[in-house]
Coordinates of C-alpha atoms in Angstrom, one line a residue:
M1 CA 120.5 87.7 176.7
I2 CA 116.9 87.3 175.8
G3 CA 117.3 89.4 172.6
S4 CA 120.4 87.4 171.6
R5 CA 118.5 84.1 172.1
W6 CA 115.5 85.5 170.1
R7 CA 117.8 86.5 167.2
T8 CA 119.4 83.0 167.2
M9 CA 116.0 81.4 167.1
A10 CA 114.8 83.7 164.4
V11 CA 117.7 82.8 162.2
G12 CA 117.1 79.1 162.9
R13 CA 113.4 79.4 161.9
A14 CA 114.4 81.2 158.7
L15 CA 116.7 78.4 157.7
L16 CA 114.0 75.9 158.5
R17 CA 111.5 77.8 156.3
T18 CA 114.0 77.8 153.5
S19 CA 114.7 74.1 153.9
A20 CA 110.9 73.5 153.9
T21 CA 110.5 75.5 150.7
L22 CA 113.2 73.4 149.0
R23 CA 111.6 70.2 150.2
A24 CA 108.3 71.3 148.8
I25 CA 109.7 71.6 145.2
P26 CA 109.9 67.9 144.5
A27 CA 106.6 67.4 146.3
A28 CA 105.0 70.0 144.0
V29 CA 106.4 68.2 141.0
S30 CA 105.1 64.8 142.3
I31 CA 101.7 66.1 143.1
S32 CA 101.4 68.0 139.8
V33 CA 101.1 64.6 138.0
L34 CA 98.7 63.2 140.6
Q35 CA 95.2 62.8 139.1
M36 CA 92.7 64.9 140.9
P37 CA 89.1 63.8 141.4
R38 CA 86.5 64.6 138.8
R39 CA 83.4 64.7 140.9
L40 CA 82.1 64.8 144.5
L41 CA 80.2 61.7 145.8
I42 CA 79.4 62.5 149.4
A43 CA 79.0 65.7 151.4
P44 CA 80.2 65.5 155.0
P45 CA 77.8 66.8 157.6
D46 CA 78.6 70.2 159.2
P47 CA 78.0 69.8 162.9
R48 CA 78.1 73.5 163.6
T49 CA 74.7 75.2 164.1
H50 CA 73.2 77.5 161.6
D51 CA 71.6 80.9 162.3
P52 CA 68.8 82.3 160.2
T53 CA 69.7 85.9 161.2
V54 CA 73.2 85.5 159.7
A55 CA 71.6 84.3 156.5
E56 CA 69.2 87.2 156.5
D57 CA 72.1 89.6 156.9
I58 CA 74.0 88.1 154.0
L59 CA 71.0 88.1 151.7
A60 CA 70.6 91.8 152.6
R61 CA 74.3 92.2 151.7
F62 CA 75.4 92.8 155.2
F63 CA 78.5 90.7 156.2
V64 CA 78.8 90.6 160.0
F65 CA 81.9 88.7 161.1
A66 CA 84.1 89.0 164.2
G67 CA 82.1 91.9 165.5
K68 CA 82.6 94.0 162.3
V69 CA 79.9 94.9 159.7
V70 CA 80.5 95.5 156.0
Q71 CA 77.6 96.5 153.7
A72 CA 78.6 95.3 150.2
Q73 CA 75.7 97.1 148.5
A74 CA 76.1 96.5 144.7
R75 CA 79.7 95.2 145.0
S76 CA 81.1 91.9 145.9
P77 CA 82.2 91.5 149.5
F78 CA 85.5 90.3 148.1
E79 CA 86.0 93.8 146.6
M80 CA 85.5 95.5 149.9
V81 CA 88.3 96.7 152.2
P82 CA 88.3 94.2 155.1
P83 CA 87.8 96.0 158.5
S84 CA 89.9 93.4 160.4
A85 CA 92.1 90.4 159.7
Q86 CA 89.5 88.2 161.6
W87 CA 86.7 89.5 159.4
E88 CA 88.7 88.8 156.3
S89 CA 89.5 85.3 157.4
M90 CA 85.9 84.5 158.2
L91 CA 84.7 85.8 154.8
N92 CA 87.3 83.9 152.9
G93 CA 86.7 80.7 155.0
F94 CA 83.1 80.4 153.7
G95 CA 81.8 79.0 157.0
W96 CA 78.8 81.3 156.5
L97 CA 77.6 79.1 153.6
R98 CA 75.9 76.8 156.1
H99 CA 73.6 79.7 157.2
L100 CA 72.5 80.3 153.6
R101 CA 72.0 76.6 153.1
F102 CA 69.2 76.6 155.6
A103 CA 67.7 80.0 154.7
E104 CA 64.1 79.9 153.7
N105 CA 64.7 82.0 150.6
P106 CA 64.6 80.6 147.1
M107 CA 67.4 82.9 146.0
A108 CA 69.8 81.7 148.7
A109 CA 71.6 79.1 146.5
A110 CA 71.9 81.5 143.5
I111 CA 73.4 84.2 145.8
A112 CA 75.8 81.7 147.3
R113 CA 76.9 80.6 143.9
K114 CA 77.4 84.3 142.9
H115 CA 79.6 84.9 145.9
L116 CA 81.7 81.8 145.3
A117 CA 82.1 82.7 141.6
D118 CA 83.3 86.2 142.7
F119 CA 85.8 84.6 145.0
I120 CA 87.2 82.5 142.2
R121 CA 87.4 85.5 139.9
L122 CA 88.9 87.9 142.4
R123 CA 91.0 85.9 144.8
K124 CA 93.7 84.4 142.7
N125 CA 96.5 82.6 144.6
D126 CA 98.7 85.6 145.2
G127 CA 99.9 84.5 148.7
G128 CA 97.5 86.9 150.4
P129 CA 95.5 86.3 153.5
A130 CA 92.9 84.3 151.6
W131 CA 95.6 81.8 150.8
S132 CA 97.0 81.2 154.3
A133 CA 96.9 77.5 154.9
P134 CA 94.2 77.4 157.7
V135 CA 91.9 79.6 155.6
V136 CA 92.3 77.5 152.5
A137 CA 91.6 74.3 154.5
R138 CA 88.5 75.8 156.1
R139 CA 87.3 77.0 152.7
L140 CA 87.7 73.6 151.1
M141 CA 85.8 71.9 153.9
S142 CA 83.0 74.5 153.7
W143 CA 82.7 74.1 150.0
I144 CA 82.6 70.3 150.1
S145 CA 80.0 70.3 152.9
A146 CA 77.8 72.8 151.1
S147 CA 78.3 71.2 147.7
P148 CA 74.7 69.7 147.4
F149 CA 73.3 73.2 148.2
L150 CA 75.7 74.9 145.7
L151 CA 75.4 72.5 142.8
E152 CA 71.6 71.7 142.8
G153 CA 70.2 73.7 139.9
A154 CA 73.6 75.0 138.9
D155 CA 74.6 75.0 135.2
I156 CA 77.5 73.0 133.8
V157 CA 79.8 76.1 133.6
F158 CA 79.5 76.7 137.3
Y159 CA 79.9 73.0 138.1
R160 CA 83.2 72.8 136.1
R161 CA 84.5 76.0 137.6
F162 CA 83.6 74.8 141.1
M163 CA 85.4 71.4 140.6
R164 CA 88.5 73.1 139.2
A165 CA 88.6 75.4 142.3
V166 CA 88.1 72.4 144.7
C167 CA 90.9 70.5 143.0
Q168 CA 93.1 73.6 143.0
H169 CA 92.6 73.8 146.7
G170 CA 93.3 70.2 147.2
R171 CA 96.5 70.3 145.3
Y172 CA 97.6 73.4 147.1
L173 CA 97.2 71.8 150.5
L174 CA 98.9 68.6 149.4
V175 CA 102.0 70.4 148.3
G176 CA 102.1 72.4 151.5
L177 CA 101.7 69.3 153.7
R178 CA 104.7 67.8 152.0
G179 CA 107.0 70.4 153.5
G180 CA 105.9 74.0 153.0
F181 CA 103.4 74.8 155.8
P182 CA 104.4 75.6 159.3
V183 CA 103.8 72.7 161.6
E184 CA 101.2 74.4 163.7
E185 CA 99.0 74.8 160.6
R186 CA 99.2 71.3 159.2
L187 CA 96.6 69.4 161.2
I188 CA 93.6 71.4 159.8
C189 CA 95.1 71.0 156.3
A190 CA 95.4 67.3 156.8
I191 CA 91.8 67.1 157.9
A192 CA 90.7 69.1 154.8
I193 CA 92.6 66.9 152.4
C194 CA 91.2 63.8 154.0
A195 CA 87.7 65.1 153.7
F196 CA 88.4 66.0 150.0
A197 CA 89.7 62.5 149.2
L198 CA 86.9 60.7 151.0
S199 CA 84.1 62.9 149.6
S200 CA 85.2 62.4 146.0
D201 CA 86.1 59.8 143.4
A202 CA 89.7 60.1 144.4
Q203 CA 92.3 57.6 143.2
P204 CA 93.7 55.2 145.8
R205 CA 97.0 57.0 145.9
L206 CA 95.4 60.3 146.9
I207 CA 93.5 58.6 149.7
R208 CA 96.7 57.0 150.9
L209 CA 98.5 60.4 150.9
A210 CA 95.6 61.9 152.8
L211 CA 95.5 59.2 155.4
R212 CA 99.2 59.3 155.9
S213 CA 99.1 63.1 156.4
L214 CA 96.2 62.8 158.8
I215 CA 97.8 60.2 161.0
T216 CA 101.1 62.1 161.0
E217 CA 99.5 65.3 162.2
I218 CA 97.3 63.7 164.8
K219 CA 100.4 62.0 166.3
R220 CA 102.2 65.3 166.3
C221 CA 99.4 67.4 167.8
I222 CA 97.3 65.2 170.1
L223 CA 98.8 64.4 173.5
P224 CA 98.4 61.0 175.2
D225 CA 95.7 62.4 177.6
G226 CA 93.6 63.8 174.7
G227 CA 94.7 67.4 174.8
H228 CA 96.1 69.5 172.0
V229 CA 99.9 70.2 172.0
S230 CA 99.0 74.0 172.2
R231 CA 97.3 73.3 175.6
S232 CA 94.2 75.1 174.2
P233 CA 90.8 73.8 175.2
R234 CA 89.4 75.7 172.2
A235 CA 91.7 73.7 169.9
V236 CA 90.3 70.5 171.2
V237 CA 86.7 71.6 170.6
D238 CA 87.5 72.8 167.1
L239 CA 89.3 69.6 166.4
L240 CA 86.3 67.5 167.4
L241 CA 84.0 69.6 165.3
D242 CA 86.2 68.9 162.3
V243 CA 87.0 65.2 162.8
L244 CA 83.6 64.0 163.8
P245 CA 82.3 64.6 160.2
L246 CA 85.5 63.0 158.9
R247 CA 84.7 59.8 160.9
H248 CA 81.3 59.9 159.2
L249 CA 83.0 60.0 155.8
F250 CA 85.1 56.9 156.6
L251 CA 82.0 55.0 157.6
A252 CA 80.1 56.1 154.5
R253 CA 82.9 54.8 152.3
N254 CA 83.0 51.5 154.2
I255 CA 86.6 52.3 155.4
V256 CA 87.6 51.6 159.0
P257 CA 88.6 55.0 160.5
P258 CA 92.3 54.9 161.4
E259 CA 93.1 54.1 165.0
P260 CA 94.8 57.4 165.8
L261 CA 91.7 59.2 164.7
Q262 CA 89.4 57.0 166.8
S263 CA 91.8 57.3 169.8
A264 CA 92.0 61.1 169.5
I265 CA 88.2 61.4 169.7
S266 CA 87.9 59.0 172.6
R267 CA 90.7 60.7 174.6
A268 CA 89.6 64.3 173.8
L269 CA 86.1 64.0 175.3
P270 CA 87.2 63.0 178.8
L271 CA 89.7 65.9 178.8
L272 CA 87.0 68.4 178.0
R273 CA 84.9 66.9 180.8
L274 CA 87.8 67.6 183.2
L275 CA 87.9 71.2 182.0
R276 CA 84.1 71.8 182.1
H277 CA 82.2 73.6 184.8
A278 CA 78.7 72.6 185.8
D279 CA 77.2 75.5 183.7
G280 CA 78.6 73.7 180.6
N281 CA 81.4 76.2 180.0
V282 CA 85.0 75.1 179.5
G283 CA 87.6 76.8 181.7
L284 CA 89.2 79.9 180.3
F285 CA 92.8 78.7 179.8
H286 CA 95.2 79.2 176.9
G287 CA 93.1 80.9 174.3
M288 CA 89.6 79.8 175.5
G289 CA 87.1 82.6 175.4
Y290 CA 83.4 82.8 174.3
M291 CA 82.1 79.6 172.7
S292 CA 78.5 78.9 171.8
A293 CA 76.7 76.4 174.0
D294 CA 75.6 74.6 170.8
S295 CA 79.2 73.9 169.8
L296 CA 79.9 72.3 173.2
A297 CA 76.6 70.5 173.2
I298 CA 77.3 69.0 169.8
V299 CA 80.7 67.8 170.9
F300 CA 79.4 66.2 174.1
R301 CA 76.6 64.5 172.3
Y302 CA 79.2 62.1 171.1
D303 CA 80.5 61.4 174.6
Q304 CA 80.1 57.7 175.4
A305 CA 81.7 57.8 178.8
G306 CA 79.0 55.8 180.5
A307 CA 80.1 54.4 183.8
E308 CA 83.8 55.3 183.3
P309 CA 85.2 57.3 186.2
P310 CA 85.7 61.0 185.4
L311 CA 89.1 62.2 184.5
V312 CA 90.5 64.4 187.2
S313 CA 94.2 64.6 186.2
A314 CA 95.6 65.3 182.7
P315 CA 99.4 65.4 183.2
D316 CA 100.3 65.7 179.5
S317 CA 97.9 68.6 179.0
G318 CA 98.8 70.1 182.4
Y319 CA 95.4 70.4 184.0
E320 CA 94.0 69.1 187.3
R321 CA 90.5 69.1 188.8
L322 CA 89.5 69.2 192.4
T323 CA 85.9 68.7 193.6
G324 CA 84.0 68.7 196.8
G325 CA 80.2 68.9 197.1
T326 CA 79.0 71.3 194.4
S327 CA 82.4 73.1 194.2
V328 CA 84.8 72.6 191.3
L329 CA 88.4 73.8 190.9
I330 CA 90.2 73.6 187.6
I331 CA 93.9 74.3 187.8
D332 CA 96.6 75.0 185.2
V333 CA 99.6 73.0 186.2
G334 CA 101.4 72.8 182.9
G335 CA 104.3 74.6 181.3
P336 CA 104.3 76.6 178.1
P337 CA 103.6 74.6 174.9
P338 CA 106.3 74.1 172.2
F339 CA 107.4 77.3 170.5
D340 CA 105.6 76.7 167.2
F341 CA 102.3 76.1 169.1
S342 CA 102.6 78.9 171.6
R343 CA 101.2 81.9 169.7
G344 CA 97.9 81.6 171.6
A345 CA 99.3 80.3 174.9
H346 CA 98.9 82.2 178.1
A347 CA 101.3 83.0 181.0
S348 CA 98.9 81.3 183.4
A349 CA 101.1 79.1 185.6
L350 CA 99.1 77.7 188.6
A351 CA 96.0 79.8 187.7
F352 CA 92.6 78.3 188.7
E353 CA 88.9 78.7 188.3
L354 CA 86.3 78.0 190.9
S355 CA 82.6 77.3 190.4
D356 CA 79.7 76.4 192.8
G357 CA 77.1 74.3 191.0
P358 CA 76.1 76.0 187.8
W359 CA 77.6 79.4 188.8
R360 CA 81.2 80.4 188.2
L361 CA 82.8 82.3 191.0
I362 CA 86.5 82.8 190.2
V363 CA 87.6 82.8 186.5
N364 CA 90.5 83.9 184.3
C365 CA 89.8 86.8 181.9
G366 CA 89.7 84.5 178.9
A367 CA 90.7 85.3 175.3
P368 CA 88.9 87.9 173.2
V369 CA 87.1 86.5 170.2
T370 CA 87.1 90.0 168.6
G371 CA 89.0 93.1 169.5
T372 CA 92.4 94.6 168.9
A373 CA 95.7 92.7 168.8
A374 CA 96.7 94.6 172.0
S375 CA 93.7 93.3 173.9
R376 CA 94.4 89.7 172.7
E377 CA 98.0 90.0 173.9
A378 CA 97.0 91.6 177.2
A379 CA 94.7 88.7 178.0
R380 CA 97.7 86.4 177.7
H381 CA 99.7 88.0 180.5
T382 CA 99.8 86.6 184.1
A383 CA 97.8 89.6 185.5
A384 CA 94.8 88.4 183.5
H385 CA 94.7 85.2 185.4
S386 CA 93.8 84.1 188.9
T387 CA 97.3 83.4 190.2
L388 CA 100.3 85.1 191.6
A389 CA 102.4 87.6 189.6
I390 CA 105.8 89.0 190.7
A391 CA 106.5 92.7 190.0
D392 CA 103.6 92.9 187.5
T393 CA 105.4 90.7 185.1
S394 CA 104.4 87.5 183.3
S395 CA 105.5 84.0 184.3
C396 CA 106.9 83.4 180.8
H397 CA 108.7 85.4 178.1
F398 CA 106.9 86.4 174.9
E399 CA 108.6 87.4 171.7
A400 CA 109.9 91.0 171.7
R401 CA 108.3 91.5 168.3
N402 CA 105.8 89.7 166.3
A403 CA 107.2 88.2 163.2
R404 CA 104.0 86.5 162.1
G405 CA 101.7 89.4 161.4
A406 CA 98.2 89.0 163.0
Q407 CA 99.2 86.0 164.9
G408 CA 100.2 86.3 168.6
A409 CA 103.7 86.5 169.9
A410 CA 105.3 83.1 170.7
I411 CA 106.8 82.1 174.0
I412 CA 110.6 82.0 173.8
E413 CA 111.6 80.7 177.2
H414 CA 110.3 77.3 178.3
P415 CA 110.8 76.5 182.0
P416 CA 110.0 72.9 182.9
P417 CA 106.4 72.0 183.8
P418 CA 105.4 72.7 187.5
R419 CA 106.2 70.0 190.0
L420 CA 103.0 68.5 191.4
L421 CA 101.7 66.6 194.4
R422 CA 98.1 65.5 194.6
E423 CA 96.6 64.0 197.7
A424 CA 93.2 62.9 199.0
D425 CA 91.9 61.9 202.5
P426 CA 88.6 61.9 204.3
A427 CA 88.8 65.7 204.8
G428 CA 88.9 66.4 201.0
A429 CA 91.3 66.8 198.1
R430 CA 94.6 68.7 198.1
L431 CA 97.0 69.7 195.4
T432 CA 100.5 71.4 195.7
A433 CA 102.4 72.6 192.7
M434 CA 105.5 74.7 192.1
H435 CA 106.6 76.5 188.9
S436 CA 109.9 78.1 187.9
G437 CA 108.7 80.8 185.5
Y438 CA 110.2 83.5 187.6
A439 CA 113.4 81.7 188.5
N440 CA 115.8 83.3 186.0
R441 CA 114.5 86.9 186.5
F442 CA 113.9 87.0 190.2
G443 CA 115.5 83.9 191.7
L444 CA 112.2 82.8 193.1
M445 CA 109.8 79.8 192.7
H446 CA 106.1 80.1 193.1
E447 CA 104.4 77.3 195.1
R448 CA 100.7 77.1 195.4
G449 CA 98.7 74.8 197.6
L450 CA 94.9 74.3 197.1
A451 CA 92.5 72.2 199.1
V452 CA 88.7 71.6 198.8
S453 CA 86.7 70.3 201.7
L454 CA 84.6 67.2 201.2
D455 CA 81.4 69.1 201.3
G456 CA 82.8 71.8 199.0
A457 CA 82.0 74.6 201.5
T458 CA 85.6 75.7 202.0
V459 CA 88.5 76.2 199.6
H460 CA 91.9 76.8 201.2
G461 CA 94.9 78.3 199.4
L462 CA 98.5 78.9 200.3
D463 CA 100.8 80.8 198.0
G464 CA 104.5 81.0 198.7
L465 CA 107.8 82.3 197.2
L466 CA 110.8 80.1 197.6
D467 CA 114.5 80.9 196.8
V468 CA 115.9 79.0 193.8
D469 CA 119.2 78.9 195.6
P470 CA 118.7 78.9 199.4
K471 CA 122.4 80.0 199.8
R472 CA 121.7 83.1 197.8
P473 CA 118.4 84.7 198.9
A474 CA 116.6 86.6 196.2
P475 CA 116.3 90.4 196.5
A476 CA 113.0 91.9 197.7
V477 CA 110.3 92.2 195.1
P478 CA 106.6 93.2 195.1
Y479 CA 104.1 90.5 194.2
A480 CA 100.3 90.2 194.1
L481 CA 97.6 87.6 194.2
R482 CA 94.7 88.2 191.8
F483 CA 91.3 86.5 191.8
H484 CA 89.2 87.6 188.9
L485 CA 85.4 87.4 189.5
H486 CA 82.8 86.2 187.0
P487 CA 80.5 89.1 186.0
N488 CA 77.6 87.4 187.8
V489 CA 79.3 87.7 191.1
R490 CA 78.4 90.7 193.3
A491 CA 81.3 91.6 195.6
A492 CA 81.5 93.8 198.7
L493 CA 84.6 94.6 200.7
D494 CA 84.2 94.8 204.4
A495 CA 85.0 98.0 206.4
K496 CA 88.4 96.7 207.6
D497 CA 89.5 95.6 204.1
A498 CA 90.1 92.1 205.5
A499 CA 87.4 90.1 203.7
V500 CA 85.1 90.2 200.7
T501 CA 81.5 88.9 200.5
L502 CA 80.6 87.3 197.2
D503 CA 77.0 86.9 196.3
L504 CA 75.8 84.6 193.5
P505 CA 72.4 85.1 191.6
N506 CA 71.0 81.8 193.1
G507 CA 71.3 83.2 196.7
A508 CA 74.5 81.5 197.6
S509 CA 77.1 83.6 199.4
W510 CA 80.8 83.1 199.8
R511 CA 83.4 85.0 201.9
F512 CA 87.0 85.5 200.9
E513 CA 89.4 85.9 203.7
V514 CA 93.2 86.4 203.9
A515 CA 95.4 86.3 207.0
G516 CA 97.4 89.4 207.9
H517 CA 96.9 91.4 204.6
N518 CA 94.7 94.1 203.3
I519 CA 92.4 93.3 200.3
T520 CA 91.4 95.6 197.5
L521 CA 88.7 95.3 194.9
E522 CA 89.8 96.5 191.5
D523 CA 88.3 96.6 188.0
S524 CA 88.9 93.7 185.6
V525 CA 87.9 92.6 182.1
F526 CA 85.9 89.5 181.2
Y527 CA 86.6 88.7 177.6
A528 CA 84.4 85.6 177.4
A529 CA 81.0 87.3 177.2
P530 CA 79.0 86.7 174.0
D531 CA 78.9 90.4 173.2
G532 CA 82.6 91.1 173.6
A533 CA 84.7 92.3 176.5
G534 CA 82.7 93.3 179.6
R535 CA 83.6 94.9 183.0
T536 CA 84.0 92.8 186.1
R537 CA 86.0 93.0 189.4
Q538 CA 89.0 91.3 190.8
I539 CA 90.2 90.6 194.4
V540 CA 93.8 91.7 194.8
V541 CA 96.2 91.1 197.7
E542 CA 99.5 92.9 197.3
T543 CA 102.7 92.7 199.4
Q544 CA 106.5 92.7 199.4
S545 CA 108.6 89.6 199.6
S546 CA 110.7 91.4 202.2
M547 CA 107.6 91.5 204.4
T548 CA 106.4 87.9 203.8
R549 CA 107.0 85.1 201.5
E550 CA 103.7 83.4 202.2
I551 CA 100.0 84.3 201.9
A552 CA 97.2 82.0 203.3
W553 CA 93.7 82.6 202.1
R554 CA 90.4 80.8 201.8
F555 CA 86.9 81.0 200.3
V556 CA 84.1 79.9 202.6
R557 CA 80.5 79.4 201.6
I558 CA 78.4 81.3 204.2
Q559 CA 75.0 80.8 202.7
Q560 CA 73.6 77.9 200.7
A561 CA 72.0 78.5 197.4
Q562 CA 68.2 79.0 197.5
E563 CA 68.0 77.2 194.2
Q564 CA 70.4 75.4 191.9
S565 CA 68.9 76.6 188.7
A566 CA 71.1 77.1 185.7
P567 CA 72.2 80.6 184.7
P568 CA 69.5 82.3 182.6
D569 CA 71.5 83.7 179.7
R570 CA 74.4 82.9 177.4
M571 CA 77.0 84.7 179.4
Q572 CA 76.5 82.1 182.1
A573 CA 75.2 79.1 180.3
G574 CA 77.4 78.7 177.4
G575 CA 75.7 80.0 174.2
S576 CA 72.9 79.8 171.8
A577 CA 72.6 79.4 168.0
S578 CA 72.1 83.1 167.7
G579 CA 75.3 84.8 166.6
S580 CA 77.2 81.6 166.2
D581 CA 79.3 83.1 163.4
Q582 CA 80.6 85.6 166.0
G583 CA 81.7 82.8 168.2
S584 CA 85.0 81.1 168.3
S585 CA 83.9 77.6 167.6
E586 CA 84.4 78.5 163.9
H587 CA 88.1 78.8 164.6
G588 CA 87.9 82.2 163.0
Q589 CA 86.2 80.9 159.8

């Protein structure tokens, strides 16, 4: 049945792509007569941090992106065989220009112009990876932002070649936005076109087209509570890093920024606060992995929350926050995103993360910034999250095959979002949610209850399996609870396999207990470390639904922290400028 449904959807998507191509023909004709700008007037600021070590590597002809190193020697990097799709996207996206821009080397600008000229010469629009819509958009924004650096001291030949290339990119994106690009790729393209129009001496018609596209895509992609339709926290951070310079351009041109843009910024920041732990990191949900602390700090610098009460519930994005004392729980209570936006989504129904002050205790595995396609897909499965999994399967269906190359498999079955009840009383905060991701395959619903005491010293949990149809009990199945530990946590299982002691670096200790079940400690993987995947541990409680349909558990703080100091390195604290091109705040570019 799933295979038949997938084939039907594939045929439908093929027809939609054909229809989009046909719609793009008149758009291309219309835009071909649109007068393109002749010069750039303003360079938007690039809020992302620069790293002198990346500039030194490039000046030495070493191109280090996405964990891969290519030494170009006497050749252009655009002539080299790319070691990975991610490396190729980051090279072609030109985000690395900002590092050269601030290099203390008089040859940096000349070398940057040489690489750009090589790209123009070697990367004709042949439909290859360099011309995928997001890469083109990222490249256009990088070129415009770096234009003062590139053009100062350049000769007229380079200037004309550069402007022709910029206008070619702008025209390419405009045509695609009028019907050719997949919907999930259009927002970044609309942002790039708007930056292009506002930075240049564009005609009013081009500015109107750019504004219309931007407003359309913001309304399509940004949810009422400020989240992205993909449910990815990473997408929200990347969006803010792109639209904050755009707002600067509007103000520089004495144009009032459109209300949807202002609203998206003001709504996104409270959502990120909901998802943020006290160490500054954002919860590892739906594609979130390593992100430099600088990227997050830049985003939160624009936070003007003031005395507004913090957001604790984001029903459109599907996240909830429970707090007590210094303890914070962040819970995924949403369903899968729409098909077109689900290629980075995770099967993480009712997964949660727990932190105590500036130290994370329970996490999800996160999404790899680098690594193989297999590791990226493995990180999306339910077993990589702190939740319940039945028969070692995921709580949603992924595509049987990947029709989109390096992109992830989409989710092809969309159960309704979990049902949710949130309560608070003098004893603390409670949340109960139920999802139906396993209903069709196993005839069971997963219900999870979570409660945090007022002082934050106790976190109670209750996981249960309920029959979809009480008149037809589901057959017996194995299931397991998994609680992935942050690498900073030191875990020790007691002699009776009935409890686990968890020690944090600041001297705090917690104890995990479960009623009537044995506990095991198993290996796990933490993908959100700055230097790639690292080893960690996970608490696992396994049983059969024929034995019990309910597991009660709790985390109890048995020793207070000796100090509440922040974690000392990037793995805990959230990042540094060093190696920022390896990080995901660049959106792969």
